[in-house]
Tab-separated table of C-alpha atoms and ligand atoms in Angstrom:
chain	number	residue	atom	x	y	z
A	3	UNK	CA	-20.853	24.382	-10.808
A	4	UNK	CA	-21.351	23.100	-7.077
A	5	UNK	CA	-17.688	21.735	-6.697
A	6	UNK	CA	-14.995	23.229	-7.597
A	7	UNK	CA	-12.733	22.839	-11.260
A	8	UNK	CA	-10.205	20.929	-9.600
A	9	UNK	CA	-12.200	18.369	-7.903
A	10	UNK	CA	-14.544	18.133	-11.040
A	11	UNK	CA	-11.623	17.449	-13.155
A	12	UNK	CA	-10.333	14.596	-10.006
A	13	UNK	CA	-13.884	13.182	-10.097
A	14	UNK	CA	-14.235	12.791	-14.095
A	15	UNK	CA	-10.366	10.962	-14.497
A	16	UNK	CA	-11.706	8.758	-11.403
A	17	UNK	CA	-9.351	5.886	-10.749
A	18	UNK	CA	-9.162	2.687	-12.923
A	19	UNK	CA	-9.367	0.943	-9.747
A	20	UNK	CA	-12.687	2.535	-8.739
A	21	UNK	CA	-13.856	2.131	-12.692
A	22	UNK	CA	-13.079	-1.530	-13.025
A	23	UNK	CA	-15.480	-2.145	-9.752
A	24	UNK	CA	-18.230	0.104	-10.290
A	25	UNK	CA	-18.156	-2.017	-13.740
A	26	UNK	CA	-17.836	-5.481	-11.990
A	27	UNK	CA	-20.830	-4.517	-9.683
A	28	UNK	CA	-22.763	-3.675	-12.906
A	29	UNK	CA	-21.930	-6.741	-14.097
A	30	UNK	CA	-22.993	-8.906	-11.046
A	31	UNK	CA	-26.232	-6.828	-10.815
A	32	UNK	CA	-26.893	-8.416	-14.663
A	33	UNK	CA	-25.233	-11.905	-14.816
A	34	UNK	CA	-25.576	-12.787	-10.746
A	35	UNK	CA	-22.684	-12.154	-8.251
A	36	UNK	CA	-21.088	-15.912	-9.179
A	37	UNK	CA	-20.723	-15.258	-12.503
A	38	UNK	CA	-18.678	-12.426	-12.006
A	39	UNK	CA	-14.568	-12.776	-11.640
A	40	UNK	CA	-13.605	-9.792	-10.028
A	41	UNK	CA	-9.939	-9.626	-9.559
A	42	UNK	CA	-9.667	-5.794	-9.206
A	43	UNK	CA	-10.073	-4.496	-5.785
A	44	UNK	CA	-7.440	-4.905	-2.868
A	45	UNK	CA	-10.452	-5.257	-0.532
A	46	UNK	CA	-9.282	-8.433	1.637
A	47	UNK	CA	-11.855	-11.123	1.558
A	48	UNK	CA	-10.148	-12.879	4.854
A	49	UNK	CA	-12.001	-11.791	8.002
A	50	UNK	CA	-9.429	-10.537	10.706
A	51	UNK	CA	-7.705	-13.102	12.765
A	52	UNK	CA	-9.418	-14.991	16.178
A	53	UNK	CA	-7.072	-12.806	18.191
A	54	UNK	CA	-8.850	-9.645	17.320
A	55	UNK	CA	-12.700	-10.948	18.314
A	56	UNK	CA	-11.057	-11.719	21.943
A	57	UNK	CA	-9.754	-8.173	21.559
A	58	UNK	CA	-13.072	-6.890	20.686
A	59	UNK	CA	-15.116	-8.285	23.133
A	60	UNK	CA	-12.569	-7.227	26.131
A	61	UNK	CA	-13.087	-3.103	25.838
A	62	UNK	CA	-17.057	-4.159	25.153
A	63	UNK	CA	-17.455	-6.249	28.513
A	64	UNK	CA	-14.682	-4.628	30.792
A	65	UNK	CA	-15.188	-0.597	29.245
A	66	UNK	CA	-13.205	1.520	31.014
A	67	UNK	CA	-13.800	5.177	31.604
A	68	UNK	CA	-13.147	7.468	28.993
A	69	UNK	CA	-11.978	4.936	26.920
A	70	UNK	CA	-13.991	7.018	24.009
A	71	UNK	CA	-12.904	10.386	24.689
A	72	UNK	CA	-10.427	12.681	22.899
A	73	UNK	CA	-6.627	11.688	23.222
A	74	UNK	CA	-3.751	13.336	22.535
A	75	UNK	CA	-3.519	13.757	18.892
A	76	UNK	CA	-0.651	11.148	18.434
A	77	UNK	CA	-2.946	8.588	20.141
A	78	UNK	CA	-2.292	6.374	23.335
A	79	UNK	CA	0.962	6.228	25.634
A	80	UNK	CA	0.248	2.242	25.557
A	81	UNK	CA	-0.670	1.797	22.257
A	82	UNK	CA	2.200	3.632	20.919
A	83	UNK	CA	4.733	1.985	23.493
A	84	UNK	CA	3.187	-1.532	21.902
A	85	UNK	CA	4.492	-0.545	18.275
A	86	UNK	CA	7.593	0.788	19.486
A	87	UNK	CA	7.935	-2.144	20.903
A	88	UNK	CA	7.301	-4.145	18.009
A	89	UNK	CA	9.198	-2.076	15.804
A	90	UNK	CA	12.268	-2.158	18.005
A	91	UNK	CA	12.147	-5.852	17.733
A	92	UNK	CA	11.839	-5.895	14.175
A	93	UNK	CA	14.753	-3.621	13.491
A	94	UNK	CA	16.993	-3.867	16.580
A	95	UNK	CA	16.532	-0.043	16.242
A	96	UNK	CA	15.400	1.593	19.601
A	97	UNK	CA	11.804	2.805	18.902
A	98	UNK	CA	9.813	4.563	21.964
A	99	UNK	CA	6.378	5.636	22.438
A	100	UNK	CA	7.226	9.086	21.398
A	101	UNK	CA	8.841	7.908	17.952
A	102	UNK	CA	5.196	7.203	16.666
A	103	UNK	CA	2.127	8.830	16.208
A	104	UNK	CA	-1.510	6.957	15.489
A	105	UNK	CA	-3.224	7.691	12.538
A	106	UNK	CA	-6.651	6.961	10.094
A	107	UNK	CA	-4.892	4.171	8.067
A	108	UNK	CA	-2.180	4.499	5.605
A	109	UNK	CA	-3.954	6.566	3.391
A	110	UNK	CA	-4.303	9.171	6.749
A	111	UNK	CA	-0.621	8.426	8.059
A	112	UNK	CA	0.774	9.460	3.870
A	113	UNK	CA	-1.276	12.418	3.999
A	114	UNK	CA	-0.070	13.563	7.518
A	115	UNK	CA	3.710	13.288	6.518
A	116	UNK	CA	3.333	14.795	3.156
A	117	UNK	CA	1.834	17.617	4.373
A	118	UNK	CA	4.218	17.953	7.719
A	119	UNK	CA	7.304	17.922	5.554
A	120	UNK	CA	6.325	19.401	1.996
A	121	UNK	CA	6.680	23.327	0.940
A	122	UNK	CA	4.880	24.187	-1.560
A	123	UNK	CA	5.843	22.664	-4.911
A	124	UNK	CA	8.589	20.191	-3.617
A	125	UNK	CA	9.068	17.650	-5.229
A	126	UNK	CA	8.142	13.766	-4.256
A	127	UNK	CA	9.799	10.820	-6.080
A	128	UNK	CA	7.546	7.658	-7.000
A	129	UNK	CA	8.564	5.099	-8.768
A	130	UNK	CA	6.371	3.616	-11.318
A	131	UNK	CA	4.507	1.150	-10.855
A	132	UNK	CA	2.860	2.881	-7.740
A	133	UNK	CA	-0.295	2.945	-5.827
A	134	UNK	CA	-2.234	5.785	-7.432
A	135	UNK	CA	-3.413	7.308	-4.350
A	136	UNK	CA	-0.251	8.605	-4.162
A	137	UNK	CA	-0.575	11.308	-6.722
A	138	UNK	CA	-3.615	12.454	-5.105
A	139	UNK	CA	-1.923	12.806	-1.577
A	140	UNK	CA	0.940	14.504	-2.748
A	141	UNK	CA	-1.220	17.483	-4.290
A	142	UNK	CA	-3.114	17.523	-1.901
A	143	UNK	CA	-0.614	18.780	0.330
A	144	UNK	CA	0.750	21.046	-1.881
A	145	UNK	CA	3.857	19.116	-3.287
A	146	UNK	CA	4.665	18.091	-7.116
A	147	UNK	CA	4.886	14.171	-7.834
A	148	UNK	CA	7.984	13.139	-9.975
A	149	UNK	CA	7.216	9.669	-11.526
A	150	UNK	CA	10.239	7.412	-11.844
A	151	UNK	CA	10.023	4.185	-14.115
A	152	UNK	CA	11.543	1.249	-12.880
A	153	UNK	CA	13.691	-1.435	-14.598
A	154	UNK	CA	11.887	-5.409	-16.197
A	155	UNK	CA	11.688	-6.151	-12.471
A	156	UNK	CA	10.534	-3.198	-11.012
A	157	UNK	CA	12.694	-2.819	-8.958
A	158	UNK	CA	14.192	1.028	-8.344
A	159	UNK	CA	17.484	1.591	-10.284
A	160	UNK	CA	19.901	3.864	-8.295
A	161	UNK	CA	20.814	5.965	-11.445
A	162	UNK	CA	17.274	6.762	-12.514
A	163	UNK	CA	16.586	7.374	-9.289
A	164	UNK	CA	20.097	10.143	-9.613
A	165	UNK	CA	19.166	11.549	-12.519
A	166	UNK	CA	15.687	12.605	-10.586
A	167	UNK	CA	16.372	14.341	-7.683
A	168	UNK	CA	17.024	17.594	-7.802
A	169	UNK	CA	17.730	20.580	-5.368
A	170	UNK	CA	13.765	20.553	-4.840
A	171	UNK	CA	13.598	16.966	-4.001
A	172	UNK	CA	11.824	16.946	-0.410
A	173	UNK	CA	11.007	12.858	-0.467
A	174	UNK	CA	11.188	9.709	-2.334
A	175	UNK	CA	8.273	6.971	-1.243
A	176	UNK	CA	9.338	3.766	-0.966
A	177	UNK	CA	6.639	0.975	-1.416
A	178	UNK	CA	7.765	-2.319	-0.688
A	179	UNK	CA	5.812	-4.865	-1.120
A	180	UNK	CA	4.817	-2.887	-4.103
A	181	UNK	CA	1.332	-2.439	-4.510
A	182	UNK	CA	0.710	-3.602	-7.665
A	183	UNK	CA	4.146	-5.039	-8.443
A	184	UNK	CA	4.460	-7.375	-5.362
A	185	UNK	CA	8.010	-7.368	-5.558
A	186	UNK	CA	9.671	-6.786	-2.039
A	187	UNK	CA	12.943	-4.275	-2.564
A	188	UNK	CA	16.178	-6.452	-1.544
A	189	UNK	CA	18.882	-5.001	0.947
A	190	UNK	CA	20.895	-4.052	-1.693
A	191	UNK	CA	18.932	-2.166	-3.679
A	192	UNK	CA	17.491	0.111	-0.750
A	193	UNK	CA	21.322	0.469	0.572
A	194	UNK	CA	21.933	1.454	-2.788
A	195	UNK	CA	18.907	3.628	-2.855
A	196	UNK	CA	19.929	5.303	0.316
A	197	UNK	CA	23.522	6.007	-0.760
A	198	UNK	CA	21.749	7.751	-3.468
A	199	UNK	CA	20.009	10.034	-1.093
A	200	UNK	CA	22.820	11.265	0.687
A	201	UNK	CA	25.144	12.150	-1.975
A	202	UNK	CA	22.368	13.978	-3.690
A	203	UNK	CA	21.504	15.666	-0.207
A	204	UNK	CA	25.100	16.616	0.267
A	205	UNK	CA	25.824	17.678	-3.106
A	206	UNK	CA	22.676	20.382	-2.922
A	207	UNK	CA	23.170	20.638	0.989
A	208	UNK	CA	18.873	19.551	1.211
A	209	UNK	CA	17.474	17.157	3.795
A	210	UNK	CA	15.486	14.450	1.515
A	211	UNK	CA	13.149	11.778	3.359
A	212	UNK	CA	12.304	7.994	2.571
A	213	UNK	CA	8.671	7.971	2.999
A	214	UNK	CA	8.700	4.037	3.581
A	215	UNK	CA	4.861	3.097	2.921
A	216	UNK	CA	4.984	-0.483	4.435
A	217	UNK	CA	1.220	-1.278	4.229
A	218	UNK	CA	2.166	-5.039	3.254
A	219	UNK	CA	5.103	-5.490	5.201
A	220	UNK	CA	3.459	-8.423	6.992
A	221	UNK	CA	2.132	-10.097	3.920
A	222	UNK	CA	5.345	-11.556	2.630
A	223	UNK	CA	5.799	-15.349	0.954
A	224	UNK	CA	8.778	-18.109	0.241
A	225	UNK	CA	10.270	-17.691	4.244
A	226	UNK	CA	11.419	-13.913	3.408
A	227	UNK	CA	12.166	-11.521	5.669
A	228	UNK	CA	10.941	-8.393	5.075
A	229	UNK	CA	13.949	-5.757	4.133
A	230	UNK	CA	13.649	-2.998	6.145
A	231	UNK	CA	13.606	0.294	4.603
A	232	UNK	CA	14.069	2.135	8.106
A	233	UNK	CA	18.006	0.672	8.397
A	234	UNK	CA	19.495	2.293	5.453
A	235	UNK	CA	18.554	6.115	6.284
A	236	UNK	CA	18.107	7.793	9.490
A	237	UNK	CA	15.933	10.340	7.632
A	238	UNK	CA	13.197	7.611	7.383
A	239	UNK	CA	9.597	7.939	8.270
A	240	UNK	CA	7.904	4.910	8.140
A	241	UNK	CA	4.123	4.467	7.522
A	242	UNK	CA	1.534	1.512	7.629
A	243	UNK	CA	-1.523	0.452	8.500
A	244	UNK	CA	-3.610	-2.886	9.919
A	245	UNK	CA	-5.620	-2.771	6.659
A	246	UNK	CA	-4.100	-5.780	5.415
A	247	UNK	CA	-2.264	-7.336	7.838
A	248	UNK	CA	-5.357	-7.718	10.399
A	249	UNK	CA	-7.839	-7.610	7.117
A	250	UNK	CA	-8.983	-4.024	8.895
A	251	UNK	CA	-9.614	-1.694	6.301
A	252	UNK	CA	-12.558	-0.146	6.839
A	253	UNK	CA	-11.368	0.103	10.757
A	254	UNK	CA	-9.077	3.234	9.529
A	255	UNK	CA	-5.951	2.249	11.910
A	256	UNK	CA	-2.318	2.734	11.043
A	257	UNK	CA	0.844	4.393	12.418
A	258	UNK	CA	3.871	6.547	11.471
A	259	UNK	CA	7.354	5.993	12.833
A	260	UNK	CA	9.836	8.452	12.727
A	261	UNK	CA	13.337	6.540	12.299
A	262	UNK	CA	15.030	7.252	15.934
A	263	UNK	CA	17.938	8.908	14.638
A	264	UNK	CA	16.443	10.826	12.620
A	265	UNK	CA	17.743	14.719	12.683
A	266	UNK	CA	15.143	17.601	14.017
A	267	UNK	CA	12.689	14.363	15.290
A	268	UNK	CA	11.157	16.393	17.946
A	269	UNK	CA	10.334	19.225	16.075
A	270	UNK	CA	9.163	16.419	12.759
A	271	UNK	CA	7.167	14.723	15.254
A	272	UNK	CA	5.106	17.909	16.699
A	273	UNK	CA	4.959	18.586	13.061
A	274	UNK	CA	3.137	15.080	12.262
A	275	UNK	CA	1.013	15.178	15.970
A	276	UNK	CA	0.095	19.088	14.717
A	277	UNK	CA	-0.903	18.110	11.084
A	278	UNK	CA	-2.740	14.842	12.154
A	279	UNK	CA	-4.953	17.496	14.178
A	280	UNK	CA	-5.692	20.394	11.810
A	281	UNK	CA	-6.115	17.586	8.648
A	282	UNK	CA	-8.690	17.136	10.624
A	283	UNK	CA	-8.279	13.157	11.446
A	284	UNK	CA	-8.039	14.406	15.248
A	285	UNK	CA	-6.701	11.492	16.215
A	286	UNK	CA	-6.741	7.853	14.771
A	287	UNK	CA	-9.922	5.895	16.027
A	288	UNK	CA	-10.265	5.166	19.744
A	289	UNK	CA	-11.399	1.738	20.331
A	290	UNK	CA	-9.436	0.102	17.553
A	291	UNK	CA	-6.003	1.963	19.403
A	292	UNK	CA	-7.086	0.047	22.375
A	293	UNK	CA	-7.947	-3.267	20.266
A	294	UNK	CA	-4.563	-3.175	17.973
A	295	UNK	CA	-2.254	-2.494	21.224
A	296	UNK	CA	-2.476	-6.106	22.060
A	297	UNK	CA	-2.268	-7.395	17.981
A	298	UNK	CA	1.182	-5.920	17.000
A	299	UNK	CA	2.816	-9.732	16.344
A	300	UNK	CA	-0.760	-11.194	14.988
A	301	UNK	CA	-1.032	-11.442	11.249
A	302	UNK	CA	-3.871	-12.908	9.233
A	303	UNK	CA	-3.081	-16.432	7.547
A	304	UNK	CA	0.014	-15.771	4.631
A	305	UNK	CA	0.147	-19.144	4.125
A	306	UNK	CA	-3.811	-18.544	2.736
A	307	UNK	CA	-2.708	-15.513	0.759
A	308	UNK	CA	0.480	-17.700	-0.949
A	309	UNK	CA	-1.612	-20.784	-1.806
A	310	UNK	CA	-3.938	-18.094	-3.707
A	311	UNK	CA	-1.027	-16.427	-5.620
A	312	UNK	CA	1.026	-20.049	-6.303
A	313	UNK	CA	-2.520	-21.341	-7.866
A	314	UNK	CA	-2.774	-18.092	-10.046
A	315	UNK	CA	0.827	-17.565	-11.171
A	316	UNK	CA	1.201	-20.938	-11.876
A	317	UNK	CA	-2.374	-20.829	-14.297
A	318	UNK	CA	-1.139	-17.910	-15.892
A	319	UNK	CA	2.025	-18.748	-16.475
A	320	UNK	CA	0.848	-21.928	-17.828
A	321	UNK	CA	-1.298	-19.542	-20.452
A	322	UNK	CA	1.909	-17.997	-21.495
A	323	UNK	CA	0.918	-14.436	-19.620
A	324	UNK	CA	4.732	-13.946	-18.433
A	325	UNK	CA	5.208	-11.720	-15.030
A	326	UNK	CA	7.774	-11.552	-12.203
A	327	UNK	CA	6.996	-14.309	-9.178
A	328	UNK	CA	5.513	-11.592	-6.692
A	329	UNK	CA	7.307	-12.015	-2.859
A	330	UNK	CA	4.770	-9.893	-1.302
A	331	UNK	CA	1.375	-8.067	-1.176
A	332	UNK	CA	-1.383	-9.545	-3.146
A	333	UNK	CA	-0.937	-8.884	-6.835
A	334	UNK	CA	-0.011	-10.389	-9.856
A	335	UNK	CA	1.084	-7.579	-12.498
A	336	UNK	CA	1.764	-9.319	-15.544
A	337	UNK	CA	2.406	-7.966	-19.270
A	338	UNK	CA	-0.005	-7.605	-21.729
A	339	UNK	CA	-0.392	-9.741	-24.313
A	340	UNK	CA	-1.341	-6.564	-26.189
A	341	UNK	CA	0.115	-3.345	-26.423
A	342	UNK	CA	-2.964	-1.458	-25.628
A	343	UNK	CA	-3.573	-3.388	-22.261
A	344	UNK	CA	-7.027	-1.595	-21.854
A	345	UNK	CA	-8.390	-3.735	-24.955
A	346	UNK	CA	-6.783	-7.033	-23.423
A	347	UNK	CA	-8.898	-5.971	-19.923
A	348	UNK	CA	-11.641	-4.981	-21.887
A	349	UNK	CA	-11.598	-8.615	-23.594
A	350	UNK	CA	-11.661	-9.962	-19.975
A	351	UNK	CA	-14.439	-7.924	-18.883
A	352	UNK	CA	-16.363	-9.525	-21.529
A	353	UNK	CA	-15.950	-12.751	-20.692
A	354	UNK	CA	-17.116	-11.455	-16.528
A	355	UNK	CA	-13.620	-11.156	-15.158
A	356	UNK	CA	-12.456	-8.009	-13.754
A	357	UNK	CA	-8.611	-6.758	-13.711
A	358	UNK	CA	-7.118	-3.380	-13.742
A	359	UNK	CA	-5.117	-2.002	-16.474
A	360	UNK	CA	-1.587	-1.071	-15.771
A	361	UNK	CA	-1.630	2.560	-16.949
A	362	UNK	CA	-4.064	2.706	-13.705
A	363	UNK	CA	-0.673	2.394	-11.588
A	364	UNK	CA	1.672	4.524	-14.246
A	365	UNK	CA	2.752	1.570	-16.280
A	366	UNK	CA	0.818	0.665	-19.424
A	367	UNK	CA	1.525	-2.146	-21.266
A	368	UNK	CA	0.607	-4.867	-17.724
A	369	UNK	CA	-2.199	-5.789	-15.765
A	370	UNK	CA	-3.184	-5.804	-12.114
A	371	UNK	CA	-4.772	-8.850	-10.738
A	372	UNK	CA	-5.897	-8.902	-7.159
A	373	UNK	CA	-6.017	-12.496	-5.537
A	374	UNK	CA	-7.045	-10.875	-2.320
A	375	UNK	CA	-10.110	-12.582	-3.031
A	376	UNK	CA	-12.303	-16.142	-2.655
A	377	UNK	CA	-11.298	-19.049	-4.618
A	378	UNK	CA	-14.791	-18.938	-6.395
A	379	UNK	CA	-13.135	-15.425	-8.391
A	380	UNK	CA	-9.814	-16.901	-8.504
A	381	UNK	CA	-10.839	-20.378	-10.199
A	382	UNK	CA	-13.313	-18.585	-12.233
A	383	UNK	CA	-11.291	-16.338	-13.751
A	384	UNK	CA	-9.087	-19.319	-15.062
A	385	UNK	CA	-11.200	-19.981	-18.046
A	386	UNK	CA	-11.942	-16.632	-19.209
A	387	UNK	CA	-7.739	-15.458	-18.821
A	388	UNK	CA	-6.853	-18.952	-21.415
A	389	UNK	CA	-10.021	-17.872	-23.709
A	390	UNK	CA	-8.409	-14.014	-24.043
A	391	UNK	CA	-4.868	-15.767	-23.465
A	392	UNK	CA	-5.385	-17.422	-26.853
A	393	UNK	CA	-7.413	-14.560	-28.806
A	394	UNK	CA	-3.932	-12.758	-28.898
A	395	UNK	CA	-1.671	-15.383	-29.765
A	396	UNK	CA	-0.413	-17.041	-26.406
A	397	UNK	CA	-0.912	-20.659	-25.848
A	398	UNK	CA	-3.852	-19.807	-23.354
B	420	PLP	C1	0.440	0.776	-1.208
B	420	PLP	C2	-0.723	1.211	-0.399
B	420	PLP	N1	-0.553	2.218	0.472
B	420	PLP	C3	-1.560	2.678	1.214
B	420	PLP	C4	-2.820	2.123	1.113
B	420	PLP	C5	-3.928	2.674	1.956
B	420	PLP	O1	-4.163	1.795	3.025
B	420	PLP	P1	-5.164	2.143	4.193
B	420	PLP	O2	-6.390	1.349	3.984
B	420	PLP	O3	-4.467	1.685	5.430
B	420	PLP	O4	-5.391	3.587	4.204
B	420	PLP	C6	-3.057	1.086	0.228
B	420	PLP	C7	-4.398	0.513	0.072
B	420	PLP	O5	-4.693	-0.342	-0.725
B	420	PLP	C8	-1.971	0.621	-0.561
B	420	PLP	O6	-2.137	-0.374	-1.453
């Protein structure tokens, strides 16, 4: 065998994600690329705003020297001052330059503080539905996920989340807007999250984290303002990345934020500058630190991304599909019309449009759809989601 069991095993399970687009690009290769509906990817279609093309051009014309070296592994003095500066203003919490550490994306900053904070076989809290990655991640470093179902809304309930932790409990993730939910948490449910925390770390005398994963933080609809995990526990560490909000993804730039109260920060923070190093991310790409310094209050169009999902929930619901109005990120997850929601995407596939199947996120039974995407997909879709709508039984 040339790799080894474990990864053979990864690689065979694959992702449903990763399935449903392989399949879609199949599907275009066959039918043409218009005739395919592909809702299933969280690939942003926008291009990044005007802001960042000034940005670009300014290091290319003006490049100053050793502006492509190697940095200290947390990343630039400036660059870190600009989202502690952002930050602070966000959460009238004081933030500074030493509170954060640059990393490869989200995906890079989760994988740093798993593996900074986790002994082996700790245990990590995710509540279901949840990006899937984060299974991956947390073996990775060495920890053991505990899935947690949430209630018809999905959002967290505090007594689940009780009945979970235990005396091995190192973390609980917090995704919000959920990825694929796009529900945003309220204040009262992460105070009421928190207070969860510390009585369980008090009654087993542990120190548990909120691994805040805020990747959509910026993408957020109806006039709310985003909740912020970071106020309701000093033992925060908050993660995110410029992947959606700038439409960078394949730029691999993101941050981590250690809460400024938070107890042992020095020593948590040389942990997270120290693992960022020997994970062997170095540091988090050069030019697009020096790029992003100046884009920390620039977002890509929301008002864009909300006249995509209004359009869509308001077709499906229409069809009879019923879901929760998502507040954030940009998903719909509504329920099956079926049980077995892989048959109901499978239906869809046959008619050329692509979704992903809840069990692909820990919750069977619901669909992902990904409106991320150009109106072409979106308004395409619409015929083939009333055709299956009405195969099993809903007005359609
Ligand atoms: C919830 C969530 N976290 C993290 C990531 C990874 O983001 P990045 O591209 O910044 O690594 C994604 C990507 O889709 C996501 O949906």
């Amino acid at each position: 065998m040339s790799v080894a069991a474990k990864i053979k095993t990864g690689m065979a399970e694959g992702s449903w994600i990763r399935r449903m687009f392989e399949e879609g690009n199949a599907l275009k290769q066959k039918y043409g690329a218009d005739n395919v509906f592909d809702l299933s990817l969280g690939n942003p279609i926008m291009e990044p705003p005007e802001e960042f093309r000034r940005e670009l051009k300014r290091p290319a014309e003006n490049p100053e020297p050793g502006m492509h070296r190697y940095m200290e592994n947390a990343g630039y003095a400036e660059t870190r001052a600009a989202v502690a500066q952002q930050l602070s203003a966000e959460t009238g919490l004081g933030f500074t330059a030493t509170d954060i550490v640059m990393s490869s994306g989200a995906a890079g900053a989760l994988n740093v503080v798993l593996k900074t904070v986790l002994n082996p076989g700790e245990e990590v809290i995710v509540f279901a539905p949840f990006f899937v990655e984060y299974l991956n991640y947390v073996d990775n470093q060495g920890g053991t996920s505990k899935i947690v179902p949430t209630c018809k809304d999905f959002l967290p309930q505090p007594g689940a989340l009780e009945a979970a932790i235990t005396p091995k409990t190192r973390a609980v993730i917090i995704n919000s807007p959920n990825n694929p939910a796009g529900v945003v948490y309220s204040v009262e449910c992460l105070r009421s999250l928190a207070e969860v925390v510390r009585k369980k770390e008090s009654q087993f005398g542990t120190q548990i984290y909120l691994i805040s994963d805020e990747a959509y933080c910026k993408i957020i609809y109806d006039g709310l303002k985003f909740p912020q995990v970071v106020l309701h526990h000093p033992r925060t560490i908050v993660l995110t990345s410029h992947s959606k909000d700038l439409a960078l993804p394949g730029e691999r730039i993101g941050y981590v934020a250690v809460h400024p109260d938070c107890d042992g920060k020095k020593e948590l923070i040389d942990g997270l500058i120290y693992c960022n190093r020997v994970l062997g991310f170095v540091n988090a790409p050069a030019l697009m630190q020096h790029i992003v310094r100046k884009l920390q209050s620039v977002t890509v169009s929301i008002s864009e991304y909300q006249r995509k999902r209004d359009f869509l929930y308001s077709a499906l619901t229409r069809m009879g599909y019923s879901m929760v109005k998502p507040q954030g990120a940009f998903y719909l997850f509504p329920r099956s019309p079926v049980e077995d929601e892989v048959a109901f995407v499978r239906s869809l596939q046959e008619l050329r449009v692509l979704v992903v199947p809840g069990r692909g996120f820990g919750t069977p039974g619901h669909f992902r759809v990904s409106y991320c995407v150009d109106d072409h997909a979106i308004e395409g879709s619409v015929d083939g989601f009333s055709k299956v709508a009405r195969k099993y039984g809903l007005p359609g």
